[in-house]
Backbone as XML, in Angstrom:
<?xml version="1.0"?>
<chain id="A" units="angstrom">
  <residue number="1" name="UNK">
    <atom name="N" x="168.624" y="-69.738" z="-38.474"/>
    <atom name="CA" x="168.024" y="-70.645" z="-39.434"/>
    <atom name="C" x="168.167" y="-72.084" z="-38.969"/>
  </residue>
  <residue number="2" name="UNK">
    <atom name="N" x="167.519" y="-72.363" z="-37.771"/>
    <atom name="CA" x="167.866" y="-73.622" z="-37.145"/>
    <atom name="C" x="166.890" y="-74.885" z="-38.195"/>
  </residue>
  <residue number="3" name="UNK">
    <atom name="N" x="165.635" y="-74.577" z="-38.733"/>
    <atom name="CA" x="165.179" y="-75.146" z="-40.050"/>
    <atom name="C" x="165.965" y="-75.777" z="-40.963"/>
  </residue>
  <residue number="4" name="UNK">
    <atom name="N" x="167.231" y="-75.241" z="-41.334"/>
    <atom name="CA" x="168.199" y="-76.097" z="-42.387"/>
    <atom name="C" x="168.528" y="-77.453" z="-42.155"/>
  </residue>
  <residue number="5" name="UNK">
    <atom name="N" x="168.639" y="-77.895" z="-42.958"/>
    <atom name="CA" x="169.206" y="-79.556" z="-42.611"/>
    <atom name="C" x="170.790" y="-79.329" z="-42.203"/>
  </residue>
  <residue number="6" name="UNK">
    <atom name="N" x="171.088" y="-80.125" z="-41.545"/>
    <atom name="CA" x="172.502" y="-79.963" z="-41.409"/>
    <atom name="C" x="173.739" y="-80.552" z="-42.708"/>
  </residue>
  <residue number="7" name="UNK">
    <atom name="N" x="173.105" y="-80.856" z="-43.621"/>
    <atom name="CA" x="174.485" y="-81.119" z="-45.367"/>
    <atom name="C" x="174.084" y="-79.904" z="-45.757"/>
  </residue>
  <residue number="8" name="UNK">
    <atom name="N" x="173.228" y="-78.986" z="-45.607"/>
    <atom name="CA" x="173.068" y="-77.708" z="-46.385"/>
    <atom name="C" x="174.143" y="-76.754" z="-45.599"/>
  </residue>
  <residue number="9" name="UNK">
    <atom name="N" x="174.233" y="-76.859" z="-43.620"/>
    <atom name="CA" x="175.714" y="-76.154" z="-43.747"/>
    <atom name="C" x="176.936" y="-76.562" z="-43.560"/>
  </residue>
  <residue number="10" name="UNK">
    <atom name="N" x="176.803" y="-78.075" z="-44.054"/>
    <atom name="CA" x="178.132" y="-79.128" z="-44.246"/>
    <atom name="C" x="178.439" y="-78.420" z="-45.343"/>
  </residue>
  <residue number="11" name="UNK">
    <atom name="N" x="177.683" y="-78.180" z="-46.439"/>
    <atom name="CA" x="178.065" y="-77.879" z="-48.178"/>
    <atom name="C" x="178.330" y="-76.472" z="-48.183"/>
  </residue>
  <residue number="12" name="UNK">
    <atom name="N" x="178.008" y="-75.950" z="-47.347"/>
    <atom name="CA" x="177.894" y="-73.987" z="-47.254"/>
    <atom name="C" x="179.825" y="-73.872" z="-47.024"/>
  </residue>
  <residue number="13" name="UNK">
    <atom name="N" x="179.965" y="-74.845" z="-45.535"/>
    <atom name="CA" x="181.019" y="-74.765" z="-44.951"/>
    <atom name="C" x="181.963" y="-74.742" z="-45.875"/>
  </residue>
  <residue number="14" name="UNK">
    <atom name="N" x="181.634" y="-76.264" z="-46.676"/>
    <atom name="CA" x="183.007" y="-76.440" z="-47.804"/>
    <atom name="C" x="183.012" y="-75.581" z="-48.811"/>
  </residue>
  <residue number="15" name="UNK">
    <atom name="N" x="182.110" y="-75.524" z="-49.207"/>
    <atom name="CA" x="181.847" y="-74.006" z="-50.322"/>
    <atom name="C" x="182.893" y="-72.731" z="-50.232"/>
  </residue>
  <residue number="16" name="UNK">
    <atom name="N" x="182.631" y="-72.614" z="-48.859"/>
    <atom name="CA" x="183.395" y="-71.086" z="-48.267"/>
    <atom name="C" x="184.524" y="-71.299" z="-48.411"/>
  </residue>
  <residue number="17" name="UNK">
    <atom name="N" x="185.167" y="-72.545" z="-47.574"/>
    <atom name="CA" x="186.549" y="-72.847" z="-47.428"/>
    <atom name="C" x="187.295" y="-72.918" z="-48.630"/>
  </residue>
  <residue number="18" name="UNK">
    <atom name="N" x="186.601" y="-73.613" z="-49.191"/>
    <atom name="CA" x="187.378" y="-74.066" z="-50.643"/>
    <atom name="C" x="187.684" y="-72.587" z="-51.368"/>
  </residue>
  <residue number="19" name="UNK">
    <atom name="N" x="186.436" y="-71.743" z="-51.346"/>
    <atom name="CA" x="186.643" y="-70.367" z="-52.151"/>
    <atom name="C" x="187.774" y="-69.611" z="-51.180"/>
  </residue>
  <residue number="20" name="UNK">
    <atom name="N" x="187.841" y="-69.923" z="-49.811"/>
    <atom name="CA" x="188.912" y="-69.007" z="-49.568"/>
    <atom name="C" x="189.991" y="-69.801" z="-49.427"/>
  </residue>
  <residue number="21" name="UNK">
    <atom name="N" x="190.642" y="-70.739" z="-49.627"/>
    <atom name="CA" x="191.726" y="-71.247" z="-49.384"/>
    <atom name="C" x="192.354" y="-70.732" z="-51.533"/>
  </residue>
  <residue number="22" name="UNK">
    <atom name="N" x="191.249" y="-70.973" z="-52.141"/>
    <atom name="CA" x="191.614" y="-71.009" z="-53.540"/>
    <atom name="C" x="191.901" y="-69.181" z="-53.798"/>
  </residue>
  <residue number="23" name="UNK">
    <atom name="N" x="191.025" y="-68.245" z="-52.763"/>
    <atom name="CA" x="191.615" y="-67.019" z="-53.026"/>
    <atom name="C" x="192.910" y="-66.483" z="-52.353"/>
  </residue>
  <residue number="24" name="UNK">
    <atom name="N" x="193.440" y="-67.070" z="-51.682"/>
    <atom name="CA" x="194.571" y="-66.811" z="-50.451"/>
    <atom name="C" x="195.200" y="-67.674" z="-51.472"/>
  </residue>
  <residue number="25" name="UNK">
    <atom name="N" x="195.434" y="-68.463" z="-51.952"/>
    <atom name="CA" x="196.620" y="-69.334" z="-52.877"/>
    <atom name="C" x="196.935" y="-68.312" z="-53.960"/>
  </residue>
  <residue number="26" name="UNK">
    <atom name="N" x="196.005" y="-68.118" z="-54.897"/>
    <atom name="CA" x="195.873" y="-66.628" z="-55.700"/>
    <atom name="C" x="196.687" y="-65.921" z="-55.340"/>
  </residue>
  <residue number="27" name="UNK">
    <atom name="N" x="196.265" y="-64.685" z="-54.008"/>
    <atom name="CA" x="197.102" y="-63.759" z="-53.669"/>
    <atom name="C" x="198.462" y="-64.363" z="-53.155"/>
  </residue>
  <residue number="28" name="UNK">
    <atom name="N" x="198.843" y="-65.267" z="-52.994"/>
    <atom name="CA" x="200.212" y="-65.149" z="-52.422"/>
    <atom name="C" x="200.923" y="-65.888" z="-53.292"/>
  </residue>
  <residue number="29" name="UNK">
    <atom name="N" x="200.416" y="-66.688" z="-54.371"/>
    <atom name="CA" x="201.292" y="-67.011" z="-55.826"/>
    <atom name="C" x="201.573" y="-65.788" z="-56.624"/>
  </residue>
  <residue number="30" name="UNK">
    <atom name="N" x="200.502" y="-64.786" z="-56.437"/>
    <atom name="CA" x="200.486" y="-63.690" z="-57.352"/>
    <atom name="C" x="201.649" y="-62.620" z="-56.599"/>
  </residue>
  <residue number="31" name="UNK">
    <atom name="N" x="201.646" y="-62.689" z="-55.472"/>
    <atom name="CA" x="202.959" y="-61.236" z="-54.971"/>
    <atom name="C" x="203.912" y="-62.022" z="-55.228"/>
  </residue>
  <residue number="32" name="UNK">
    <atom name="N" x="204.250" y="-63.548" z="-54.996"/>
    <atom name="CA" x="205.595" y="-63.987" z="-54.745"/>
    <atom name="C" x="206.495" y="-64.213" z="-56.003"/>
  </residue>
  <residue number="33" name="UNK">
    <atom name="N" x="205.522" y="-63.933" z="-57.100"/>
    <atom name="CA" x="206.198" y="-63.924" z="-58.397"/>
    <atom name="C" x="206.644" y="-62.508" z="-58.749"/>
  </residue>
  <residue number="34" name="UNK">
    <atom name="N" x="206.204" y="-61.288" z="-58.293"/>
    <atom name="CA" x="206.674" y="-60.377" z="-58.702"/>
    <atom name="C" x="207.867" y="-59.769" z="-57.468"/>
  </residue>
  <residue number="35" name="UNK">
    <atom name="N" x="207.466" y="-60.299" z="-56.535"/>
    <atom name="CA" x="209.610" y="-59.990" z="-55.866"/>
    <atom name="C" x="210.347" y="-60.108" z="-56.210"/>
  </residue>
  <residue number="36" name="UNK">
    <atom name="N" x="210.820" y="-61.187" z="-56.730"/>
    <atom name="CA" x="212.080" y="-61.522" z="-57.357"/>
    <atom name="C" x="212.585" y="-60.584" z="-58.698"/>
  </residue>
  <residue number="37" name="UNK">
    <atom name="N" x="211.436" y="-60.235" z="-59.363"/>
    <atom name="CA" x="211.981" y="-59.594" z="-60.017"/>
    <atom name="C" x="211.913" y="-58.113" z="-60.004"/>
  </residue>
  <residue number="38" name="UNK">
    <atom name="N" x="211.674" y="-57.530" z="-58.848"/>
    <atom name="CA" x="211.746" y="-56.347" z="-58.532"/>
    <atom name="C" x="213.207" y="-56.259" z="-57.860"/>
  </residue>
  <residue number="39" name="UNK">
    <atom name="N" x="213.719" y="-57.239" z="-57.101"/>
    <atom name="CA" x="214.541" y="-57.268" z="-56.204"/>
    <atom name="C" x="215.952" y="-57.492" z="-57.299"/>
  </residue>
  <residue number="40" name="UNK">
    <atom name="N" x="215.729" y="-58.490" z="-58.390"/>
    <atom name="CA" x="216.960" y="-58.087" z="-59.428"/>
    <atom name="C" x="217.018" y="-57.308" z="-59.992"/>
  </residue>
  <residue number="41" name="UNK">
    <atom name="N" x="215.673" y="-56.221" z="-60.364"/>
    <atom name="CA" x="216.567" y="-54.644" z="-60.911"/>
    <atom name="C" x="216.859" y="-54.237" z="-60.306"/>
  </residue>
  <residue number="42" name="UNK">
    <atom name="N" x="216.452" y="-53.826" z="-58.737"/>
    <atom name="CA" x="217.338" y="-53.209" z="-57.877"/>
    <atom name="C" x="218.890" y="-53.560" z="-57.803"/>
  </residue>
  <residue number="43" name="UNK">
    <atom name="N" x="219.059" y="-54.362" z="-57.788"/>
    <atom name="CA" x="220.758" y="-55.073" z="-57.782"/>
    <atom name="C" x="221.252" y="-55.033" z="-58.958"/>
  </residue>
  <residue number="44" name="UNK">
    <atom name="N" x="220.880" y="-54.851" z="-60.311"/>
    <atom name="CA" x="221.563" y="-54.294" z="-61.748"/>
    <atom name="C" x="221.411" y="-53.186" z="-61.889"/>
  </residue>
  <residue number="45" name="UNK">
    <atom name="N" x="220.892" y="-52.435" z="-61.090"/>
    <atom name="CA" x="221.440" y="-51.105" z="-61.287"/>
    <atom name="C" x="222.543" y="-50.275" z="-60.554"/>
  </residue>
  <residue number="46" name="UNK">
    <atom name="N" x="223.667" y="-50.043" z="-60.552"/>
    <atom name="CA" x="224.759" y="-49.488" z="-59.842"/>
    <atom name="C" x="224.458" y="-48.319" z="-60.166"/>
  </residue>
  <residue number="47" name="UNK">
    <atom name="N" x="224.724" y="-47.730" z="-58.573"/>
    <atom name="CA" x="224.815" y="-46.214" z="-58.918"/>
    <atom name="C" x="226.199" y="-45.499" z="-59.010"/>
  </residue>
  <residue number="48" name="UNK">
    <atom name="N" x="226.712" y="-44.653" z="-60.517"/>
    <atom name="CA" x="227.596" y="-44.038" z="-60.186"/>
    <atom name="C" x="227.438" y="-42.962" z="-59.988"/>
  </residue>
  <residue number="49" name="UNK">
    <atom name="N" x="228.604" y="-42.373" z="-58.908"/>
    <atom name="CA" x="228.843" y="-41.210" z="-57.949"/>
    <atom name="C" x="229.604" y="-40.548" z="-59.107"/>
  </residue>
  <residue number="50" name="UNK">
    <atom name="N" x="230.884" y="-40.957" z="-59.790"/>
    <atom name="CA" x="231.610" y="-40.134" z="-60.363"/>
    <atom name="C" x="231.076" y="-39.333" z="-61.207"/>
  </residue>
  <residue number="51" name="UNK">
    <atom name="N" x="231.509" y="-37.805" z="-60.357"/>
    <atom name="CA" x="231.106" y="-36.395" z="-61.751"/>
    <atom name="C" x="232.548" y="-36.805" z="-63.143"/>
  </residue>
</chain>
């Protein structure tokens, strides 16, 4: 599509970027909140051995 003006893929460019920098922030705010608290029930729960 050599026809395009070139701000149509200045604006495409930022378009993209922006949507993927804003979906990659998403996913990695969204896992890093649920470690921590997976990782403290593991550690409040003791296992006892004694029959």
């Amino acid at each position: 599509m050599p026809q395009m003006a070139p701000m149509n893929w200045l604006s495409l460019f930022i378009s993209f970027s922006i949507l993927l920098l804003m979906i990659n922030s998403m996913n990695f705010f969204s896992t890093m909140n649920k470690s921590p608290e997976t990782s403290t029930n593991k550690i409040n729960k003791p296992t006892n051995w004694k029959w």
